PDB file of C-alpha atoms and ligand atoms in Angstrom:
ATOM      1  CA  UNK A   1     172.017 -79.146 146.518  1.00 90.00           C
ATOM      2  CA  UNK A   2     173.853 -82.510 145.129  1.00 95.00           C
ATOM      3  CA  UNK A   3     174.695 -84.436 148.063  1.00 96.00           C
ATOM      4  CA  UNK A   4     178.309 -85.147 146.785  1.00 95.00           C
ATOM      5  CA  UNK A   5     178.520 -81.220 146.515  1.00 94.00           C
ATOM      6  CA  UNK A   6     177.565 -81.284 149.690  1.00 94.00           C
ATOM      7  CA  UNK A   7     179.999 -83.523 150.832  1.00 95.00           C
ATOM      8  CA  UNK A   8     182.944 -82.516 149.129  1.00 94.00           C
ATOM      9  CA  UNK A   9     182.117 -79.073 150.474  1.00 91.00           C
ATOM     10  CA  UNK A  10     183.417 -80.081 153.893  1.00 88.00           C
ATOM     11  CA  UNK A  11     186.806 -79.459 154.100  1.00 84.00           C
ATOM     12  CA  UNK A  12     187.827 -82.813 154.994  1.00 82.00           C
ATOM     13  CA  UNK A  13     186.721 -84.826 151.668  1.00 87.00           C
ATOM     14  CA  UNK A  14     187.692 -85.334 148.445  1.00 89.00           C
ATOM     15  CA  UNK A  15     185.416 -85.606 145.245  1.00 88.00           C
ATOM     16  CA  UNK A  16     187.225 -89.268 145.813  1.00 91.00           C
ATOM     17  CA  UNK A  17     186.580 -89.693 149.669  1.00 92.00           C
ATOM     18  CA  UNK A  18     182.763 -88.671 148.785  1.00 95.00           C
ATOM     19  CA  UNK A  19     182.258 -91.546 146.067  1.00 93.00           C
ATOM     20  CA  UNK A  20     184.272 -94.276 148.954  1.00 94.00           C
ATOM     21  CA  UNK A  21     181.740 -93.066 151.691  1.00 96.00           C
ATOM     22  CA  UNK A  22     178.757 -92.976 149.788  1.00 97.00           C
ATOM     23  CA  UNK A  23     179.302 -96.756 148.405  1.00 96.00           C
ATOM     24  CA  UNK A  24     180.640 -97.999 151.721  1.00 97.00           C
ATOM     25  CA  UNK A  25     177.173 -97.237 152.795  1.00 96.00           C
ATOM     26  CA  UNK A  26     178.191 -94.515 155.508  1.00 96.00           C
ATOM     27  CA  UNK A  27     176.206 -91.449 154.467  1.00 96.00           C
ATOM     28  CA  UNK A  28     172.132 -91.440 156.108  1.00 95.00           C
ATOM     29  CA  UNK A  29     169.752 -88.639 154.853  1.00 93.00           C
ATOM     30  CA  UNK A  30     166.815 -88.304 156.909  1.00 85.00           C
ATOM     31  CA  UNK A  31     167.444 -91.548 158.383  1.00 87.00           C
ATOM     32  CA  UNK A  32     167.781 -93.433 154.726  1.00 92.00           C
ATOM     33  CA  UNK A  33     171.417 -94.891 153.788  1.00 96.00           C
ATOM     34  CA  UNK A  34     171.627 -93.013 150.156  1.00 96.00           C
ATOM     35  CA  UNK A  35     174.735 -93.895 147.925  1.00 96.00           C
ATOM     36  CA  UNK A  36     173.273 -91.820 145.018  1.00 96.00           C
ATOM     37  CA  UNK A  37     175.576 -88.693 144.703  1.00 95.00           C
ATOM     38  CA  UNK A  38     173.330 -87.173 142.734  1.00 95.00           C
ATOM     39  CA  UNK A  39     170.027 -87.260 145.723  1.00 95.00           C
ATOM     40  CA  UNK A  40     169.150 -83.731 146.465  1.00 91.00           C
ATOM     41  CA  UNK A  41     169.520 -82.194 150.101  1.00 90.00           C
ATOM     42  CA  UNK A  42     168.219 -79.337 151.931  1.00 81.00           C
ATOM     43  CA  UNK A  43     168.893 -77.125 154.147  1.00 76.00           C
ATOM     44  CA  UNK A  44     166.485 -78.824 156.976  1.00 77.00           C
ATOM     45  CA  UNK A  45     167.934 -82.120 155.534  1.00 87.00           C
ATOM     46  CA  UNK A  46     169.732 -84.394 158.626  1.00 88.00           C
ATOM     47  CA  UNK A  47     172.629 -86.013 157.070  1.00 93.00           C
ATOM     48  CA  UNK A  48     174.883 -88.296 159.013  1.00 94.00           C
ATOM     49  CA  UNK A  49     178.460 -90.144 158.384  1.00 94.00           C
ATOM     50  CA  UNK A  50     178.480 -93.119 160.253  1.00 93.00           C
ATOM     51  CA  UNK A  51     176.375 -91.753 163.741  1.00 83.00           C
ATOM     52  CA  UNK A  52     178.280 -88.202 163.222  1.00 88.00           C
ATOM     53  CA  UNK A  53     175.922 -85.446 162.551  1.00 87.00           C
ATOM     54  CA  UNK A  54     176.721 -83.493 159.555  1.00 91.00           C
ATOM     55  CA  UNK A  55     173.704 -81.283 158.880  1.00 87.00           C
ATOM     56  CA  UNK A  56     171.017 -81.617 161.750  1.00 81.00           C
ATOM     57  CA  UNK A  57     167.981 -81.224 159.991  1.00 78.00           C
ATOM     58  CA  UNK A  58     165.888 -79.473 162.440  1.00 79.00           C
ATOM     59  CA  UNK A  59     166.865 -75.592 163.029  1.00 83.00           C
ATOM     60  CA  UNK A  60     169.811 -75.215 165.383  1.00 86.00           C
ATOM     61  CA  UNK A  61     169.402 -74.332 168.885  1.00 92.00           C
ATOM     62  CA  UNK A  62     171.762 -72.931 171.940  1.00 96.00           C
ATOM     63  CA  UNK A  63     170.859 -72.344 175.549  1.00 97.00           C
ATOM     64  CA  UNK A  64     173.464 -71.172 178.179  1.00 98.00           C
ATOM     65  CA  UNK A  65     172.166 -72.168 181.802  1.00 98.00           C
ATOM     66  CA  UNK A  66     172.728 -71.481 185.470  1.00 98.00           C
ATOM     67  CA  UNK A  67     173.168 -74.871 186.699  1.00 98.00           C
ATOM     68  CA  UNK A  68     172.418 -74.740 190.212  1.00 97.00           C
ATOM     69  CA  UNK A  69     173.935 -77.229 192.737  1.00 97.00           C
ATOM     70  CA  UNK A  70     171.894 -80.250 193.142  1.00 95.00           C
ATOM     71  CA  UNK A  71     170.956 -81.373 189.523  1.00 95.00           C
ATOM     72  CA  UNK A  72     172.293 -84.024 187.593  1.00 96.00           C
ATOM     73  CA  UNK A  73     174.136 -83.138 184.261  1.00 92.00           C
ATOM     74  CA  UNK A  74     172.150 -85.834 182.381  1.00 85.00           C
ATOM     75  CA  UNK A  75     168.519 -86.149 180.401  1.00 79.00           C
ATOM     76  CA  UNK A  76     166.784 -88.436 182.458  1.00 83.00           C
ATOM     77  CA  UNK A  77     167.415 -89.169 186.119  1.00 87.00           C
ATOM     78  CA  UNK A  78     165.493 -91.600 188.099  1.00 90.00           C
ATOM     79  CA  UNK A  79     166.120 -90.033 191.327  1.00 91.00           C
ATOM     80  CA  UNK A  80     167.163 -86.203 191.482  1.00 92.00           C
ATOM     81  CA  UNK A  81     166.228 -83.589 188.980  1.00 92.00           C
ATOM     82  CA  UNK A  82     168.397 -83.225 185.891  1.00 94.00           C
ATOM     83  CA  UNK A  83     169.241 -80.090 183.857  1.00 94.00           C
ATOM     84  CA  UNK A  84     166.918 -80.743 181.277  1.00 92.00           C
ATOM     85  CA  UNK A  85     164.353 -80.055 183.765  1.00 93.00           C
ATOM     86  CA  UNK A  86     165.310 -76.617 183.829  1.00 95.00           C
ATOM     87  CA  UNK A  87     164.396 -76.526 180.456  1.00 94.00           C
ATOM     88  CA  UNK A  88     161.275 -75.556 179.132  1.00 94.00           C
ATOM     89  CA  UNK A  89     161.036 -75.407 175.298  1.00 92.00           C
ATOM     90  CA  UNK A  90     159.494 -77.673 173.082  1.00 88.00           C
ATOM     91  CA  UNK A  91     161.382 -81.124 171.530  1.00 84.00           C
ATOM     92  CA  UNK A  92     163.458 -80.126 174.613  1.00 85.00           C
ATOM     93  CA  UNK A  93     164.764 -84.295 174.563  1.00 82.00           C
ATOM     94  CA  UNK A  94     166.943 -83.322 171.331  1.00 84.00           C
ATOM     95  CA  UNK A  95     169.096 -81.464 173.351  1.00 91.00           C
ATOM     96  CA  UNK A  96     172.046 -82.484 174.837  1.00 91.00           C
ATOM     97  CA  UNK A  97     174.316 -81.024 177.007  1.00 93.00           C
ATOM     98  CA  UNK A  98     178.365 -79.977 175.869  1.00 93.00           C
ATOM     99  CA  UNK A  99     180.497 -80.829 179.063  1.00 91.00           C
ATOM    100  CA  UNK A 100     178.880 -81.799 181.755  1.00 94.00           C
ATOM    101  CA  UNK A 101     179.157 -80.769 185.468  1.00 96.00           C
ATOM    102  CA  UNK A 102     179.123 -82.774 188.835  1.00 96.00           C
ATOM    103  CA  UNK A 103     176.214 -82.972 190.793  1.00 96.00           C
ATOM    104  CA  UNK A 104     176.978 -80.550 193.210  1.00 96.00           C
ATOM    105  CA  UNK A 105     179.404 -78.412 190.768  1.00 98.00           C
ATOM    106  CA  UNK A 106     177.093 -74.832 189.586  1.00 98.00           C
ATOM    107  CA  UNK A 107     177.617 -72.709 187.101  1.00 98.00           C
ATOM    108  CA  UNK A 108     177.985 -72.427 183.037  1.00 98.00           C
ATOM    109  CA  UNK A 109     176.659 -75.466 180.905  1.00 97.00           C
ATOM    110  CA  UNK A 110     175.926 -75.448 177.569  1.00 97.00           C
ATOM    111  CA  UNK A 111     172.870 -76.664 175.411  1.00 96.00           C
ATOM    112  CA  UNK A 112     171.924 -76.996 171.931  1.00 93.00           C
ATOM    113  CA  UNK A 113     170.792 -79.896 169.465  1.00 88.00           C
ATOM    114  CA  UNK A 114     174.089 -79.152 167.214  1.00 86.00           C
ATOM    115  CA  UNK A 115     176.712 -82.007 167.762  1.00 83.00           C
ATOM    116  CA  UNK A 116     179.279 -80.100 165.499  1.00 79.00           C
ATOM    117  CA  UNK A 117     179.235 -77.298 167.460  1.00 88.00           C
ATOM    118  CA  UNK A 118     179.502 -79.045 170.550  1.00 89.00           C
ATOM    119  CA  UNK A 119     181.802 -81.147 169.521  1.00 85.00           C
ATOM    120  CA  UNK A 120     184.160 -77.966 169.036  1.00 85.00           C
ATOM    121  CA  UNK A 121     183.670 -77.176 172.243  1.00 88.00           C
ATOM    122  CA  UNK A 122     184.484 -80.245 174.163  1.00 86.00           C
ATOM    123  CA  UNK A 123     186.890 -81.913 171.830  1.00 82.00           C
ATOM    124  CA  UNK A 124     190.351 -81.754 173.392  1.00 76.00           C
ATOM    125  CA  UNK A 125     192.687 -80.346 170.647  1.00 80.00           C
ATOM    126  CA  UNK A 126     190.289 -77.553 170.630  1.00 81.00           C
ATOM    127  CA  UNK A 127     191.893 -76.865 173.911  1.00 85.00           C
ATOM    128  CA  UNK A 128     189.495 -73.824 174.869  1.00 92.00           C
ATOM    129  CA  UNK A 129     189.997 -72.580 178.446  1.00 95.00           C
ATOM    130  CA  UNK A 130     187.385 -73.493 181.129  1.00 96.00           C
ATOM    131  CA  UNK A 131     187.946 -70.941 183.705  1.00 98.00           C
ATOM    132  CA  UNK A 132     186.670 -72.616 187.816  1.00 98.00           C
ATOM    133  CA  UNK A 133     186.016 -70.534 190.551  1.00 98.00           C
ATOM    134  CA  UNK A 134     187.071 -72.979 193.770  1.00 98.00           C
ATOM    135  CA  UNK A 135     187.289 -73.473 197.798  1.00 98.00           C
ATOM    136  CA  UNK A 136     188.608 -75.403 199.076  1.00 98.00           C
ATOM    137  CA  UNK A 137     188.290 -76.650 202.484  1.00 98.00           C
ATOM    138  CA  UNK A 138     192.314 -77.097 203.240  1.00 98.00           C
ATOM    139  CA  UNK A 139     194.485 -74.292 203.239  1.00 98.00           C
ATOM    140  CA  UNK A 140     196.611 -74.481 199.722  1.00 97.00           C
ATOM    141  CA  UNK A 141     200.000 -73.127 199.013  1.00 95.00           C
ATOM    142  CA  UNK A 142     201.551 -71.026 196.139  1.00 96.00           C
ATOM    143  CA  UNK A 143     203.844 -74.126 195.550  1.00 96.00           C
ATOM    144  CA  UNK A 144     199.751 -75.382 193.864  1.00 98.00           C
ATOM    145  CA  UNK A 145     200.718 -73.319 191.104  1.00 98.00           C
ATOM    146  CA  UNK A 146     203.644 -74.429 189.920  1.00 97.00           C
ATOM    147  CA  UNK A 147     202.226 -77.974 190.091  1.00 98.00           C
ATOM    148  CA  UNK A 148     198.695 -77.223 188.223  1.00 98.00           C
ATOM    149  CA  UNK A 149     201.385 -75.962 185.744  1.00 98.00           C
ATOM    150  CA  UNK A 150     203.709 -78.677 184.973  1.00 97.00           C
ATOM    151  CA  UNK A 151     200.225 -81.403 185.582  1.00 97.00           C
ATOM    152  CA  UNK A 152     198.773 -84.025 187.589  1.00 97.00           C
ATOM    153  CA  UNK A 153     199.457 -87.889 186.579  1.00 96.00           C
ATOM    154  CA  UNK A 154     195.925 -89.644 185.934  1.00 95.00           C
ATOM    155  CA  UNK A 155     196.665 -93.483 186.055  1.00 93.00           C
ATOM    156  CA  UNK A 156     193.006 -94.525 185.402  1.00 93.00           C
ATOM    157  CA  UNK A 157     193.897 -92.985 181.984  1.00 93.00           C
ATOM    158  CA  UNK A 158     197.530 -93.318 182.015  1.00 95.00           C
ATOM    159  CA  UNK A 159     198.007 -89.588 181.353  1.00 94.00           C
ATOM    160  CA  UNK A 160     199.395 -86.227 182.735  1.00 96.00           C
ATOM    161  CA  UNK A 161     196.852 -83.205 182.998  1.00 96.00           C
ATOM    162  CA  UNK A 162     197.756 -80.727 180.341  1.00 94.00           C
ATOM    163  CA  UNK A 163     199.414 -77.133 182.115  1.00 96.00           C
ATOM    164  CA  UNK A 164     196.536 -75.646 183.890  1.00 97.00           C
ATOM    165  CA  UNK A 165     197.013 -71.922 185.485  1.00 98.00           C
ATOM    166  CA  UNK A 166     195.661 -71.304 188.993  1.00 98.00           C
ATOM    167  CA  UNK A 167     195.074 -68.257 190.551  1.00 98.00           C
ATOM    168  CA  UNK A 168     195.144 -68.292 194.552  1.00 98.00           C
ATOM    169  CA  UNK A 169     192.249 -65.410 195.915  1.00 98.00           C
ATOM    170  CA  UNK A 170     193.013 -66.388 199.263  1.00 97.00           C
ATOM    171  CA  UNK A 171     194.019 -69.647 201.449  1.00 97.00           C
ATOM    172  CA  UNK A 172     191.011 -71.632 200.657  1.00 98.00           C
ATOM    173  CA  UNK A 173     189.554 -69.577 197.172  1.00 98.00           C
ATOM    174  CA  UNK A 174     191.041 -70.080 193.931  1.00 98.00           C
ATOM    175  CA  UNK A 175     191.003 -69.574 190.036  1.00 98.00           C
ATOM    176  CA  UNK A 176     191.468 -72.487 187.299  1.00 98.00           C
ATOM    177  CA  UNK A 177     191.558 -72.237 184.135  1.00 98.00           C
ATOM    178  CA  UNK A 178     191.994 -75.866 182.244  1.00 97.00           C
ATOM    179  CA  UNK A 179     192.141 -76.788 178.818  1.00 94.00           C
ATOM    180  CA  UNK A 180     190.869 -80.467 179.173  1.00 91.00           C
ATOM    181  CA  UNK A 181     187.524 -82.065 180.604  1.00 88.00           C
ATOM    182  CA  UNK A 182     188.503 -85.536 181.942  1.00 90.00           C
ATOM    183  CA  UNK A 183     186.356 -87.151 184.711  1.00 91.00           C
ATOM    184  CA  UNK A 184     185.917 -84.856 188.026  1.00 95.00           C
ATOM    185  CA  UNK A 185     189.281 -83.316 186.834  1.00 96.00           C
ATOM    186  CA  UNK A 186     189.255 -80.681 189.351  1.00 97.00           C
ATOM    187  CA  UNK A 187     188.330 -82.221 192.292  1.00 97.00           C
ATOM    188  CA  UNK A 188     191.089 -85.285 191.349  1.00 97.00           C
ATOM    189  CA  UNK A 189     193.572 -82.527 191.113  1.00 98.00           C
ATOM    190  CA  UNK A 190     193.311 -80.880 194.156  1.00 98.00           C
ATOM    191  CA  UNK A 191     193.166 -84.969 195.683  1.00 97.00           C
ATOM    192  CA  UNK A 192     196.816 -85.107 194.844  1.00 97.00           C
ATOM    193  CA  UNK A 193     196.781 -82.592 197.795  1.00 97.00           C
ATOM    194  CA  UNK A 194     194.413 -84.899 199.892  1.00 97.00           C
ATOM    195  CA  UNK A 195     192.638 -81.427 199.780  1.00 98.00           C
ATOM    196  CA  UNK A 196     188.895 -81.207 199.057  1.00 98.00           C
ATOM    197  CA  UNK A 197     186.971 -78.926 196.530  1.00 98.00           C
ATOM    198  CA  UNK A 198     183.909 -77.663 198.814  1.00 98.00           C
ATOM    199  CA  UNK A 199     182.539 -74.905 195.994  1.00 98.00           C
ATOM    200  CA  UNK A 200     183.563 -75.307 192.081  1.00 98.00           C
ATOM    201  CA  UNK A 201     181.545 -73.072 189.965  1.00 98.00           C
ATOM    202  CA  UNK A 202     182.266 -72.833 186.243  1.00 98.00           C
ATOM    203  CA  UNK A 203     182.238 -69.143 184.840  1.00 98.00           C
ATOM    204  CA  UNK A 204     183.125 -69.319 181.490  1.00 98.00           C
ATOM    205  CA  UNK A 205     183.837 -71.832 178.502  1.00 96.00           C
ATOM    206  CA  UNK A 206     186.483 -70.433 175.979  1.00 94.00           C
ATOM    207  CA  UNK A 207     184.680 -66.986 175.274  1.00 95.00           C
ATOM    208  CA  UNK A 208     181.898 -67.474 176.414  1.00 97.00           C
ATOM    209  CA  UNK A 209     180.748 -66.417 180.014  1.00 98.00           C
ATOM    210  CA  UNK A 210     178.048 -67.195 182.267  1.00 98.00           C
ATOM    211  CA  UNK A 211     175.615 -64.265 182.216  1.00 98.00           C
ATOM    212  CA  UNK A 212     175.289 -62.748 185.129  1.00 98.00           C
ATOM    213  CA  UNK A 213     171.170 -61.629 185.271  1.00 98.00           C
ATOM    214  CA  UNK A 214     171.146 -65.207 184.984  1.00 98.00           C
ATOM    215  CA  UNK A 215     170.009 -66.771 188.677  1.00 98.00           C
ATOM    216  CA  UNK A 216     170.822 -70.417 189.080  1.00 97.00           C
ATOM    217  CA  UNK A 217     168.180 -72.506 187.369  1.00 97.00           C
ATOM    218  CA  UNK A 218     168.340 -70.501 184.705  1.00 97.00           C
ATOM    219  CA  UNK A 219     168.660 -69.993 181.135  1.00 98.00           C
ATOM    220  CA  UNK A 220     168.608 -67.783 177.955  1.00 98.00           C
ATOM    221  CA  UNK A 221     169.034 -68.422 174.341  1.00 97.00           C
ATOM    222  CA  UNK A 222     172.766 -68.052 173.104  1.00 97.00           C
ATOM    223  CA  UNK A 223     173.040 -64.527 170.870  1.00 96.00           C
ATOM    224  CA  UNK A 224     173.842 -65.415 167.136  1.00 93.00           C
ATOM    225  CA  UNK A 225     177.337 -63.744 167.955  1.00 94.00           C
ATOM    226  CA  UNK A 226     178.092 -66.034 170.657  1.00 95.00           C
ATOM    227  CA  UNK A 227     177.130 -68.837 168.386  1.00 93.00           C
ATOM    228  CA  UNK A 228     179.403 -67.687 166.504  1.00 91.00           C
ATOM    229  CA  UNK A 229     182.222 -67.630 168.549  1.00 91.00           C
ATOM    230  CA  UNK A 230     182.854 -71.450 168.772  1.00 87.00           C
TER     231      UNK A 230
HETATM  232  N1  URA B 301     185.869 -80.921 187.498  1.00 83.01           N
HETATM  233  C1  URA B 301     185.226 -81.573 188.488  1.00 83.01           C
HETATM  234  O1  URA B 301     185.813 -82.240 189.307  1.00 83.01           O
HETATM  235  N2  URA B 301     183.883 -81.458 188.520  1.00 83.01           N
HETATM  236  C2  URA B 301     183.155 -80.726 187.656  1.00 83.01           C
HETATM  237  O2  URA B 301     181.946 -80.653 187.758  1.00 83.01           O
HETATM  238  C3  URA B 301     183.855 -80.048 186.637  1.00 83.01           C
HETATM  239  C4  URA B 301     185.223 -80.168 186.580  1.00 83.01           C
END
């Protein structure tokens, strides 16, 4: 295919945005700045505007994992293991990970080598629900809920949390289910409480759900209709 059919396939160009990008230099096929609309692209072509991936160029690849407590949500680690460790495929360091979990946090994580789709996932106005199972190691109230509703000020970002909907199991379990990803969100909202998060497992990201024949550490490849789903 014509790479400015290509282009002005996406739905956010126009035949006119296409010409602009490709002379302002921002369009890369297999690593080559091309400004020739007319340069032919395949389907295992990588194309890139500016350092977003448009087309990856290698097939596309999905892994759900078990995180297990203990492992760093990262590629390379100096000291502990990370999640890519888990791993064991081949190219495995074209992977990255979409929304990462603390150190000691276990449960769902996502993996493929497809920025677009994990950009879906992650990217706030998406706003798919990520659904926490927590203790806690203070006793918490029902008056929690109305507050994880109406949102937590952040002043390192200047923001209020978006209305999250808890779930109280018990005194010291609970249910979360947020919208957002911002740094150790969870754990900074139950702070306002002075009130620490002793377990936080992630179960499921918008509609997809940790397996449950999966044991922590590890993984499967994501079905084609879960792929689908984001
Ligand atoms: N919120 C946290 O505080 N930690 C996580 O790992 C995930 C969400």
């Amino acid at each position: 295919m014509r790479l400015d059919r290509f282009l002005s396939n996406l739905p956010r160009f126009s035949r006119k945005d296409v010409r602009f990008a490709l002379l302002a230099d921002r369009v890369k096929v297999d690593g080559r700045t091309i400004r020739d609309p007319l340069h032919e692209v395949r389907e295992f072509s990588e194309i890139l505007l500016d350092d977003e991936v448009l087309q990856i160029g290698k097939p596309a690849r999905y892994f759900m994992l078990h995180k297990p407590q203990g492992c760093v949500s990262a590629t390379v680690d100096p000291e502990h293991p990370t999640v890519l460790d888990l791993i064991h495929e081949p190219d495995k360091h074209d992977l990255h990970i979409a929304g990462r979990l603390d150190f000691n946090t276990s449960g769902l994580m996502l993996i493929t080598n497809d920025g677009q789709w994990s950009r879906r996932l992650t990217q706030p106005v998406t706003k798919l629900p990520k659904i926490y199972y927590i203790e806690t190691e203070r006793e918490m109230g029902e008056h929690y809920v109305a507050k994880f509703a109406q949102g937590f000020y952040f002043a390192f970002e200047d923001l209020t949390t978006q209305p999250a909907h808890l779930t109280l199991l018990d005194s010291h379990r609970a249910r979360l289910s947020i919208v957002e990803g911002r740094y150790h969100q969870v754990k900074r909202m139950f702070g306002f409480y002075d009130n620490k998060v002793t377990r936080l497992h992630r179960e499921s990201m918008g509609p997809l759900a940790l397996d449950p024949a999966l044991e922590p550490g590890e993984y499967r490849a994501l079905t084609a209709e879960e792929i689908q789903q984001i």
